[in-house]
């Protein structure tokens, strides 16, 4: 019989055969291997059985020494580690981790706000097999981190530096020139990025599949067209909040990126039916579209989507105030309607009435519909929709009924104090 203190944190263990062994302890500070059996002890102490660790559920309890202990126990066996939200982990612990876990392939440091460029230097020096790195909200990260990664992590396939707003085109240039296999770049909130950064991506990332540029407000058509022409495998693009873009982007996507599945262009108010017509006629694999506040689009866009995009599953049209029941009628009778369409958002579409709900009742896969501030939608219309789609989630708001004027007519509507004054 033996009692062993193992690591300093509870989590789920995966063996080589992907069979999970769970340690469910109420004290997140220590993992005790109770005197269950000799075979259990052997299993737990074998570092080869700890190849994937996710500590998100214990983020408040994780300190640097925990990460150091894990790295010493797992060593070269560890392939995937998530420290998402672990605010107590800093550069020193990650240097020890990098030295001990040189075969790491996936590392999430999302929200680890103590992290600086020093951590990326350590990863560059000791972790050449790194493929996926998440540094979102690590706001101390600068161009020096990207340059370090470019020198030591040439196999990098996915990088998330969302909200790392110190990064500029110089860091992007260094990264993409040395990491030609990049498939996913998440640059949300990197507000210093301009078209020049996108030109480097377009020139050096032919394998790119996913690109997120949300709220990168300085980018224009010029940079994005370069992306479209150089990244023909692009499947997911988010440019929500990039108010400078026009229909030229939609034309470029249609002409160069036929595999596009996800397009998010919320708050891109210069986009029109003309651009979406070109896009729909060429990108038949579209599954998710966020067109919120694309205020110029009309039923014409919905007609084209209904004809040419049979795989459409999620469509947001919130604040598209020119959309009418006729557009929804076409969508509800299109090839995507019966088996594909799962979510449609129609918040603040003032011309939508109960007739639209009638047009959607044959959408058997429809799981959720948003109807906030659709003033012409009634409770009766929603009730009729639910008779056909009993499991649908309907999110709507109905203002409370205005109370009738008080009987007596001439009663004064101010307080006694005002009367006295």
GROMACS .gro file of C-alpha atoms in nm:
model
  421
    1UNK     CA    1   0.000   0.000   0.000
    2UNK     CA    2   0.142   0.340  -0.097
    3UNK     CA    3   0.030   0.701  -0.089
    4UNK     CA    4   0.164   0.929  -0.360
    5UNK     CA    5   0.118   1.302  -0.421
    6UNK     CA    6   0.115   1.338  -0.797
    7UNK     CA    7   0.145   1.677  -0.968
    8UNK     CA    8  -0.045   1.957  -0.799
    9UNK     CA    9  -0.372   1.956  -0.986
   10UNK     CA   10  -0.658   1.722  -1.075
   11UNK     CA   11  -0.751   1.664  -1.438
   12UNK     CA   12  -0.853   1.393  -1.680
   13UNK     CA   13  -0.589   1.150  -1.795
   14UNK     CA   14  -0.581   0.994  -2.141
   15UNK     CA   15  -0.393   0.673  -2.200
   16UNK     CA   16  -0.228   0.585  -2.528
   17UNK     CA   17  -0.548   0.414  -2.635
   18UNK     CA   18  -0.743   0.736  -2.567
   19UNK     CA   19  -0.925   0.564  -2.281
   20UNK     CA   20  -0.996   0.829  -2.020
   21UNK     CA   21  -0.911   0.781  -1.655
   22UNK     CA   22  -1.076   1.047  -1.440
   23UNK     CA   23  -0.958   1.180  -1.106
   24UNK     CA   24  -1.254   1.352  -0.946
   25UNK     CA   25  -1.126   1.535  -0.638
   26UNK     CA   26  -1.279   1.825  -0.453
   27UNK     CA   27  -0.942   1.972  -0.355
   28UNK     CA   28  -0.786   2.117  -0.670
   29UNK     CA   29  -0.451   2.179  -0.500
   30UNK     CA   30  -0.335   1.819  -0.488
   31UNK     CA   31  -0.392   1.498  -0.672
   32UNK     CA   32  -0.366   1.204  -0.433
   33UNK     CA   33  -0.332   0.857  -0.571
   34UNK     CA   34  -0.512   0.663  -0.303
   35UNK     CA   35  -0.411   0.305  -0.226
   36UNK     CA   36  -0.630   0.154  -0.492
   37UNK     CA   37  -0.394  -0.086  -0.667
   38UNK     CA   38  -0.038  -0.134  -0.779
   39UNK     CA   39  -0.145  -0.124  -1.144
   40UNK     CA   40  -0.315   0.214  -1.095
   41UNK     CA   41   0.000   0.359  -0.945
   42UNK     CA   42   0.212   0.229  -1.229
   43UNK     CA   43  -0.033   0.370  -1.482
   44UNK     CA   44  -0.047   0.714  -1.323
   45UNK     CA   45   0.326   0.749  -1.276
   46UNK     CA   46   0.398   0.663  -1.638
   47UNK     CA   47   0.449   0.995  -1.817
   48UNK     CA   48   0.356   0.838  -2.152
   49UNK     CA   49  -0.006   0.827  -2.034
   50UNK     CA   50  -0.027   1.203  -1.991
   51UNK     CA   51  -0.016   1.328  -2.348
   52UNK     CA   52  -0.311   1.570  -2.338
   53UNK     CA   53  -0.394   1.794  -2.043
   54UNK     CA   54  -0.661   2.064  -2.017
   55UNK     CA   55  -0.651   2.269  -1.696
   56UNK     CA   56  -0.922   2.521  -1.783
   57UNK     CA   57  -1.161   2.394  -1.516
   58UNK     CA   58  -0.896   2.464  -1.251
   59UNK     CA   59  -0.766   2.794  -1.388
   60UNK     CA   60  -0.799   2.981  -1.059
   61UNK     CA   61  -0.581   2.729  -0.878
   62UNK     CA   62  -0.303   2.690  -1.132
   63UNK     CA   63   0.024   2.857  -1.043
   64UNK     CA   64   0.361   2.844  -1.209
   65UNK     CA   65   0.490   2.561  -0.993
   66UNK     CA   66   0.201   2.340  -1.108
   67UNK     CA   67   0.305   2.382  -1.470
   68UNK     CA   68   0.667   2.314  -1.378
   69UNK     CA   69   0.570   1.992  -1.197
   70UNK     CA   70   0.359   1.876  -1.488
   71UNK     CA   71   0.640   1.939  -1.733
   72UNK     CA   72   0.888   1.742  -1.521
   73UNK     CA   73   0.653   1.446  -1.491
   74UNK     CA   74   0.535   1.437  -1.853
   75UNK     CA   75   0.855   1.544  -2.024
   76UNK     CA   76   0.872   1.463  -2.391
   77UNK     CA   77   0.548   1.266  -2.383
   78UNK     CA   78   0.323   1.570  -2.354
   79UNK     CA   79   0.173   1.675  -2.689
   80UNK     CA   80  -0.120   1.904  -2.596
   81UNK     CA   81  -0.159   2.142  -2.304
   82UNK     CA   82  -0.429   2.402  -2.239
   83UNK     CA   83  -0.361   2.668  -1.976
   84UNK     CA   84  -0.647   2.885  -2.097
   85UNK     CA   85  -0.742   3.141  -1.836
   86UNK     CA   86  -0.461   3.047  -1.595
   87UNK     CA   87  -0.374   3.397  -1.481
   88UNK     CA   88  -0.113   3.278  -1.233
   89UNK     CA   89   0.120   3.132  -1.497
   90UNK     CA   90   0.409   3.347  -1.617
   91UNK     CA   91   0.725   3.340  -1.825
   92UNK     CA   92   0.943   3.156  -1.573
   93UNK     CA   93   0.715   2.854  -1.550
   94UNK     CA   94   0.679   2.838  -1.926
   95UNK     CA   95   1.054   2.847  -1.973
   96UNK     CA   96   1.083   2.536  -1.753
   97UNK     CA   97   0.791   2.383  -1.941
   98UNK     CA   98   0.955   2.452  -2.280
   99UNK     CA   99   1.280   2.294  -2.168
  100UNK     CA  100   1.109   1.977  -2.046
  101UNK     CA  101   0.831   1.930  -2.303
  102UNK     CA  102   1.012   1.966  -2.632
  103UNK     CA  103   0.760   1.759  -2.828
  104UNK     CA  104   0.466   1.985  -2.750
  105UNK     CA  105   0.246   2.039  -3.056
  106UNK     CA  106  -0.055   2.229  -2.921
  107UNK     CA  107  -0.032   2.494  -2.651
  108UNK     CA  108  -0.309   2.729  -2.538
  109UNK     CA  109  -0.209   3.031  -2.329
  110UNK     CA  110  -0.532   3.216  -2.403
  111UNK     CA  111  -0.587   3.481  -2.137
  112UNK     CA  112  -0.257   3.417  -1.958
  113UNK     CA  113  -0.197   3.787  -1.918
  114UNK     CA  114   0.141   3.754  -1.746
  115UNK     CA  115   0.292   3.609  -2.061
  116UNK     CA  116   0.544   3.829  -2.250
  117UNK     CA  117   0.780   3.792  -2.544
  118UNK     CA  118   1.009   3.589  -2.316
  119UNK     CA  119   0.773   3.291  -2.337
  120UNK     CA  120   0.780   3.291  -2.717
  121UNK     CA  121   1.159   3.306  -2.705
  122UNK     CA  122   1.156   2.993  -2.489
  123UNK     CA  123   0.914   2.814  -2.720
  124UNK     CA  124   1.127   2.911  -3.018
  125UNK     CA  125   1.441   2.776  -2.855
  126UNK     CA  126   1.310   2.445  -2.724
  127UNK     CA  127   0.983   2.351  -2.904
  128UNK     CA  128   1.046   2.309  -3.278
  129UNK     CA  129   0.744   2.076  -3.323
  130UNK     CA  130   0.488   2.336  -3.212
  131UNK     CA  131   0.194   2.348  -3.455
  132UNK     CA  132  -0.089   2.526  -3.271
  133UNK     CA  133  -0.034   2.823  -3.040
  134UNK     CA  134  -0.305   3.035  -2.878
  135UNK     CA  135  -0.188   3.367  -2.733
  136UNK     CA  136  -0.522   3.547  -2.745
  137UNK     CA  137  -0.550   3.835  -2.496
  138UNK     CA  138  -0.182   3.809  -2.402
  139UNK     CA  139  -0.155   4.182  -2.453
  140UNK     CA  140   0.216   4.211  -2.377
  141UNK     CA  141   0.301   4.015  -2.690
  142UNK     CA  142   0.481   4.223  -2.957
  143UNK     CA  143   0.648   4.173  -3.293
  144UNK     CA  144   0.944   4.018  -3.110
  145UNK     CA  145   0.731   3.713  -3.028
  146UNK     CA  146   0.636   3.659  -3.391
  147UNK     CA  147   0.997   3.696  -3.500
  148UNK     CA  148   1.104   3.441  -3.239
  149UNK     CA  149   0.838   3.194  -3.349
  150UNK     CA  150   0.942   3.239  -3.710
  151UNK     CA  151   1.297   3.139  -3.620
  152UNK     CA  152   1.225   2.834  -3.406
  153UNK     CA  153   0.879   2.700  -3.493
  154UNK     CA  154   0.867   2.648  -3.871
  155UNK     CA  155   0.591   2.385  -3.845
  156UNK     CA  156   0.340   2.633  -3.704
  157UNK     CA  157  -0.004   2.578  -3.860
  158UNK     CA  158  -0.237   2.783  -3.639
  159UNK     CA  159  -0.171   3.101  -3.443
  160UNK     CA  160  -0.417   3.304  -3.239
  161UNK     CA  161  -0.292   3.650  -3.136
  162UNK     CA  162  -0.633   3.812  -3.106
  163UNK     CA  163  -0.628   4.133  -2.899
  164UNK     CA  164  -0.248   4.147  -2.908
  165UNK     CA  165  -0.275   4.504  -3.027
  166UNK     CA  166   0.098   4.578  -3.025
  167UNK     CA  167   0.155   4.354  -3.329
  168UNK     CA  168   0.217   4.530  -3.662
  169UNK     CA  169   0.297   4.436  -4.020
  170UNK     CA  170   0.664   4.376  -3.931
  171UNK     CA  171   0.576   4.088  -3.700
  172UNK     CA  172   0.333   3.939  -3.951
  173UNK     CA  173   0.593   3.963  -4.227
  174UNK     CA  174   0.854   3.777  -4.023
  175UNK     CA  175   0.606   3.507  -3.925
  176UNK     CA  176   0.458   3.424  -4.264
  177UNK     CA  177   0.791   3.418  -4.445
  178UNK     CA  178   0.919   3.137  -4.224
  179UNK     CA  179   0.595   2.945  -4.158
  180UNK     CA  180   0.458   2.859  -4.504
  181UNK     CA  181   0.227   2.592  -4.365
  182UNK     CA  182   0.004   2.834  -4.175
  183UNK     CA  183  -0.360   2.728  -4.206
  184UNK     CA  184  -0.525   2.942  -3.939
  185UNK     CA  185  -0.455   3.304  -3.839
  186UNK     CA  186  -0.669   3.473  -3.574
  187UNK     CA  187  -0.591   3.845  -3.565
  188UNK     CA  188  -0.910   3.977  -3.409
  189UNK     CA  189  -0.858   4.315  -3.247
  190UNK     CA  190  -0.505   4.365  -3.382
  191UNK     CA  191  -0.593   4.722  -3.459
  192UNK     CA  192  -0.251   4.829  -3.589
  193UNK     CA  193  -0.265   4.593  -3.885
  194UNK     CA  194  -0.301   4.757  -4.226
  195UNK     CA  195  -0.319   4.636  -4.585
  196UNK     CA  196   0.057   4.582  -4.596
  197UNK     CA  197   0.025   4.300  -4.341
  198UNK     CA  198  -0.244   4.133  -4.552
  199UNK     CA  199  -0.025   4.154  -4.859
  200UNK     CA  200   0.244   3.953  -4.678
  201UNK     CA  201  -0.014   3.692  -4.579
  202UNK     CA  202  -0.148   3.667  -4.932
  203UNK     CA  203   0.201   3.628  -5.074
  204UNK     CA  204   0.328   3.360  -4.831
  205UNK     CA  205   0.031   3.158  -4.700
  206UNK     CA  206  -0.108   2.946  -4.983
  207UNK     CA  207  -0.239   2.686  -4.733
  208UNK     CA  208  -0.447   2.937  -4.535
  209UNK     CA  209  -0.795   2.807  -4.451
  210UNK     CA  210  -0.914   3.036  -4.169
  211UNK     CA  211  -0.855   3.410  -4.127
  212UNK     CA  212  -1.011   3.630  -3.860
  213UNK     CA  213  -0.964   4.005  -3.895
  214UNK     CA  214  -1.257   4.124  -3.686
  215UNK     CA  215  -1.233   4.493  -3.592
  216UNK     CA  216  -0.905   4.541  -3.778
  217UNK     CA  217  -1.054   4.870  -3.882
  218UNK     CA  218  -0.766   4.999  -4.094
  219UNK     CA  219  -0.780   4.730  -4.360
  220UNK     CA  220  -0.937   4.802  -4.699
  221UNK     CA  221  -1.025   4.626  -5.023
  222UNK     CA  222  -0.664   4.645  -5.140
  223UNK     CA  223  -0.525   4.416  -4.873
  224UNK     CA  224  -0.814   4.172  -4.873
  225UNK     CA  225  -0.808   4.128  -5.249
  226UNK     CA  226  -0.445   4.016  -5.213
  227UNK     CA  227  -0.560   3.756  -4.960
  228UNK     CA  228  -0.828   3.626  -5.198
  229UNK     CA  229  -0.585   3.597  -5.487
  230UNK     CA  230  -0.315   3.423  -5.286
  231UNK     CA  231  -0.520   3.199  -5.056
  232UNK     CA  232  -0.745   2.991  -5.281
  233UNK     CA  233  -0.812   2.734  -5.008
  234UNK     CA  234  -0.975   2.989  -4.780
  235UNK     CA  235  -1.284   2.845  -4.609
  236UNK     CA  236  -1.354   3.089  -4.326
  237UNK     CA  237  -1.317   3.467  -4.332
  238UNK     CA  238  -1.424   3.713  -4.063
  239UNK     CA  239  -1.400   4.084  -4.140
  240UNK     CA  240  -1.681   4.202  -3.914
  241UNK     CA  241  -1.634   4.561  -3.812
  242UNK     CA  242  -1.405   4.639  -4.106
  243UNK     CA  243  -1.616   4.926  -4.230
  244UNK     CA  244  -1.394   5.024  -4.522
  245UNK     CA  245  -1.458   4.717  -4.734
  246UNK     CA  246  -1.689   4.720  -5.036
  247UNK     CA  247  -1.840   4.483  -5.290
  248UNK     CA  248  -1.494   4.445  -5.443
  249UNK     CA  249  -1.417   4.194  -5.166
  250UNK     CA  250  -1.724   3.986  -5.243
  251UNK     CA  251  -1.631   3.980  -5.610
  252UNK     CA  252  -1.274   3.873  -5.523
  253UNK     CA  253  -1.399   3.595  -5.297
  254UNK     CA  254  -1.636   3.471  -5.562
  255UNK     CA  255  -1.365   3.465  -5.826
  256UNK     CA  256  -1.086   3.312  -5.616
  257UNK     CA  257  -1.221   3.123  -5.312
  258UNK     CA  258  -1.483   2.868  -5.423
  259UNK     CA  259  -1.438   2.661  -5.103
  260UNK     CA  260  -1.559   2.940  -4.876
  261UNK     CA  261  -1.792   2.804  -4.605
  262UNK     CA  262  -1.806   3.081  -4.344
  263UNK     CA  263  -1.828   3.453  -4.409
  264UNK     CA  264  -1.874   3.709  -4.131
  265UNK     CA  265  -1.918   4.067  -4.251
  266UNK     CA  266  -2.127   4.220  -3.971
  267UNK     CA  267  -2.131   4.601  -3.969
  268UNK     CA  268  -1.981   4.623  -4.319
  269UNK     CA  269  -2.239   4.873  -4.432
  270UNK     CA  270  -2.103   4.934  -4.783
  271UNK     CA  271  -2.182   4.583  -4.906
  272UNK     CA  272  -2.479   4.550  -5.143
  273UNK     CA  273  -2.687   4.298  -5.335
  274UNK     CA  274  -2.451   4.327  -5.631
  275UNK     CA  275  -2.157   4.187  -5.437
  276UNK     CA  276  -2.356   3.912  -5.267
  277UNK     CA  277  -2.497   3.804  -5.603
  278UNK     CA  278  -2.145   3.738  -5.733
  279UNK     CA  279  -2.052   3.562  -5.412
  280UNK     CA  280  -2.358   3.334  -5.407
  281UNK     CA  281  -2.321   3.236  -5.771
  282UNK     CA  282  -1.962   3.120  -5.716
  283UNK     CA  283  -1.937   2.999  -5.356
  284UNK     CA  284  -2.186   2.715  -5.338
  285UNK     CA  285  -2.041   2.562  -5.019
  286UNK     CA  286  -2.141   2.852  -4.793
  287UNK     CA  287  -2.275   2.726  -4.460
  288UNK     CA  288  -2.266   3.025  -4.226
  289UNK     CA  289  -2.312   3.394  -4.306
  290UNK     CA  290  -2.322   3.686  -4.064
  291UNK     CA  291  -2.468   3.987  -4.248
  292UNK     CA  292  -2.577   4.182  -3.941
  293UNK     CA  293  -2.604   4.555  -4.013
  294UNK     CA  294  -2.529   4.514  -4.382
  295UNK     CA  295  -2.795   4.778  -4.414
  296UNK     CA  296  -2.800   4.806  -4.793
  297UNK     CA  297  -2.895   4.449  -4.874
  298UNK     CA  298  -3.250   4.365  -4.982
  299UNK     CA  299  -3.451   4.058  -5.073
  300UNK     CA  300  -3.230   4.030  -5.380
  301UNK     CA  301  -2.949   3.887  -5.169
  302UNK     CA  302  -3.181   3.627  -5.015
  303UNK     CA  303  -3.306   3.524  -5.356
  304UNK     CA  304  -2.950   3.453  -5.474
  305UNK     CA  305  -2.861   3.265  -5.155
  306UNK     CA  306  -3.175   3.054  -5.181
  307UNK     CA  307  -3.089   2.953  -5.537
  308UNK     CA  308  -2.713   2.900  -5.521
  309UNK     CA  309  -2.625   2.808  -5.160
  310UNK     CA  310  -2.793   2.476  -5.076
  311UNK     CA  311  -2.571   2.411  -4.770
  312UNK     CA  312  -2.661   2.725  -4.579
  313UNK     CA  313  -2.713   2.646  -4.209
  314UNK     CA  314  -2.677   2.973  -4.017
  315UNK     CA  315  -2.783   3.316  -4.145
  316UNK     CA  316  -2.782   3.642  -3.951
  317UNK     CA  317  -2.982   3.929  -4.102
  318UNK     CA  318  -3.022   4.137  -3.786
  319UNK     CA  319  -3.066   4.510  -3.852
  320UNK     CA  320  -3.100   4.449  -4.227
  321UNK     CA  321  -3.402   4.676  -4.238
  322UNK     CA  322  -3.483   4.636  -4.609
  323UNK     CA  323  -3.551   4.262  -4.582
  324UNK     CA  324  -3.919   4.172  -4.630
  325UNK     CA  325  -4.142   3.867  -4.616
  326UNK     CA  326  -4.079   3.805  -4.985
  327UNK     CA  327  -3.708   3.746  -4.924
  328UNK     CA  328  -3.786   3.501  -4.645
  329UNK     CA  329  -4.035   3.328  -4.875
  330UNK     CA  330  -3.759   3.257  -5.127
  331UNK     CA  331  -3.526   3.139  -4.854
  332UNK     CA  332  -3.793   2.911  -4.709
  333UNK     CA  333  -3.855   2.748  -5.044
  334UNK     CA  334  -3.489   2.713  -5.142
  335UNK     CA  335  -3.285   2.390  -5.135
  336UNK     CA  336  -3.125   2.474  -4.799
  337UNK     CA  337  -3.459   2.515  -4.623
  338UNK     CA  338  -3.584   2.162  -4.569
  339UNK     CA  339  -3.277   1.984  -4.432
  340UNK     CA  340  -3.002   2.241  -4.372
  341UNK     CA  341  -3.114   2.574  -4.231
  342UNK     CA  342  -3.070   2.566  -3.851
  343UNK     CA  343  -3.050   2.928  -3.735
  344UNK     CA  344  -3.190   3.251  -3.874
  345UNK     CA  345  -3.155   3.585  -3.697
  346UNK     CA  346  -3.400   3.860  -3.789
  347UNK     CA  347  -3.363   4.104  -3.499
  348UNK     CA  348  -3.468   4.458  -3.581
  349UNK     CA  349  -3.604   4.378  -3.927
  350UNK     CA  350  -3.910   4.605  -3.914
  351UNK     CA  351  -4.071   4.482  -4.238
  352UNK     CA  352  -4.087   4.119  -4.128
  353UNK     CA  353  -4.436   3.997  -4.035
  354UNK     CA  354  -4.603   3.671  -3.935
  355UNK     CA  355  -4.603   3.582  -4.304
  356UNK     CA  356  -4.229   3.514  -4.278
  357UNK     CA  357  -4.293   3.261  -4.004
  358UNK     CA  358  -4.539   3.084  -4.235
  359UNK     CA  359  -4.268   3.065  -4.502
  360UNK     CA  360  -4.026   2.905  -4.256
  361UNK     CA  361  -4.255   2.633  -4.120
  362UNK     CA  362  -4.122   2.378  -4.372
  363UNK     CA  363  -3.762   2.426  -4.250
  364UNK     CA  364  -3.755   2.103  -4.051
  365UNK     CA  365  -3.398   2.152  -3.924
  366UNK     CA  366  -3.464   2.502  -3.796
  367UNK     CA  367  -3.350   2.508  -3.433
  368UNK     CA  368  -3.349   2.879  -3.346
  369UNK     CA  369  -3.496   3.204  -3.474
  370UNK     CA  370  -3.423   3.552  -3.337
  371UNK     CA  371  -3.706   3.804  -3.359
  372UNK     CA  372  -3.621   4.079  -3.109
  373UNK     CA  373  -3.779   4.414  -3.196
  374UNK     CA  374  -3.963   4.278  -3.498
  375UNK     CA  375  -4.268   4.493  -3.430
  376UNK     CA  376  -4.499   4.314  -3.674
  377UNK     CA  377  -4.441   3.967  -3.532
  378UNK     CA  378  -4.719   3.848  -3.301
  379UNK     CA  379  -4.752   3.583  -3.035
  380UNK     CA  380  -5.014   3.414  -3.251
  381UNK     CA  381  -4.770   3.388  -3.541
  382UNK     CA  382  -4.506   3.230  -3.319
  383UNK     CA  383  -4.762   2.987  -3.181
  384UNK     CA  384  -4.855   2.876  -3.534
  385UNK     CA  385  -4.486   2.826  -3.619
  386UNK     CA  386  -4.445   2.605  -3.314
  387UNK     CA  387  -4.726   2.377  -3.426
  388UNK     CA  388  -4.503   2.280  -3.720
  389UNK     CA  389  -4.166   2.308  -3.540
  390UNK     CA  390  -4.240   2.218  -3.176
  391UNK     CA  391  -3.875   2.214  -3.067
  392UNK     CA  392  -3.772   2.547  -3.215
  393UNK     CA  393  -3.621   2.813  -2.986
  394UNK     CA  394  -3.785   3.149  -3.053
  395UNK     CA  395  -3.626   3.458  -2.903
  396UNK     CA  396  -3.860   3.753  -2.920
  397UNK     CA  397  -3.962   4.054  -2.713
  398UNK     CA  398  -4.305   4.202  -2.676
  399UNK     CA  399  -4.341   4.539  -2.508
  400UNK     CA  400  -4.583   4.540  -2.215
  401UNK     CA  401  -4.932   4.659  -2.293
  402UNK     CA  402  -4.980   5.030  -2.228
  403UNK     CA  403  -5.229   5.071  -1.942
  404UNK     CA  404  -5.554   5.247  -2.031
  405UNK     CA  405  -5.597   5.609  -1.922
  406UNK     CA  406  -5.737   5.638  -1.572
  407UNK     CA  407  -6.110   5.682  -1.534
  408UNK     CA  408  -6.217   6.028  -1.427
  409UNK     CA  409  -6.051   6.222  -1.701
  410UNK     CA  410  -5.953   6.543  -1.525
  411UNK     CA  411  -5.733   6.394  -1.254
  412UNK     CA  412  -5.402   6.582  -1.231
  413UNK     CA  413  -5.085   6.378  -1.314
  414UNK     CA  414  -4.839   6.535  -1.071
  415UNK     CA  415  -4.760   6.494  -0.709
  416UNK     CA  416  -4.905   6.690  -0.417
  417UNK     CA  417  -4.580   6.879  -0.377
  418UNK     CA  418  -4.612   7.017  -0.728
  419UNK     CA  419  -4.967   7.121  -0.655
  420UNK     CA  420  -4.856   7.309  -0.350
  421UNK     CA  421  -4.583   7.484  -0.544
   0.00000   0.00000   0.00000
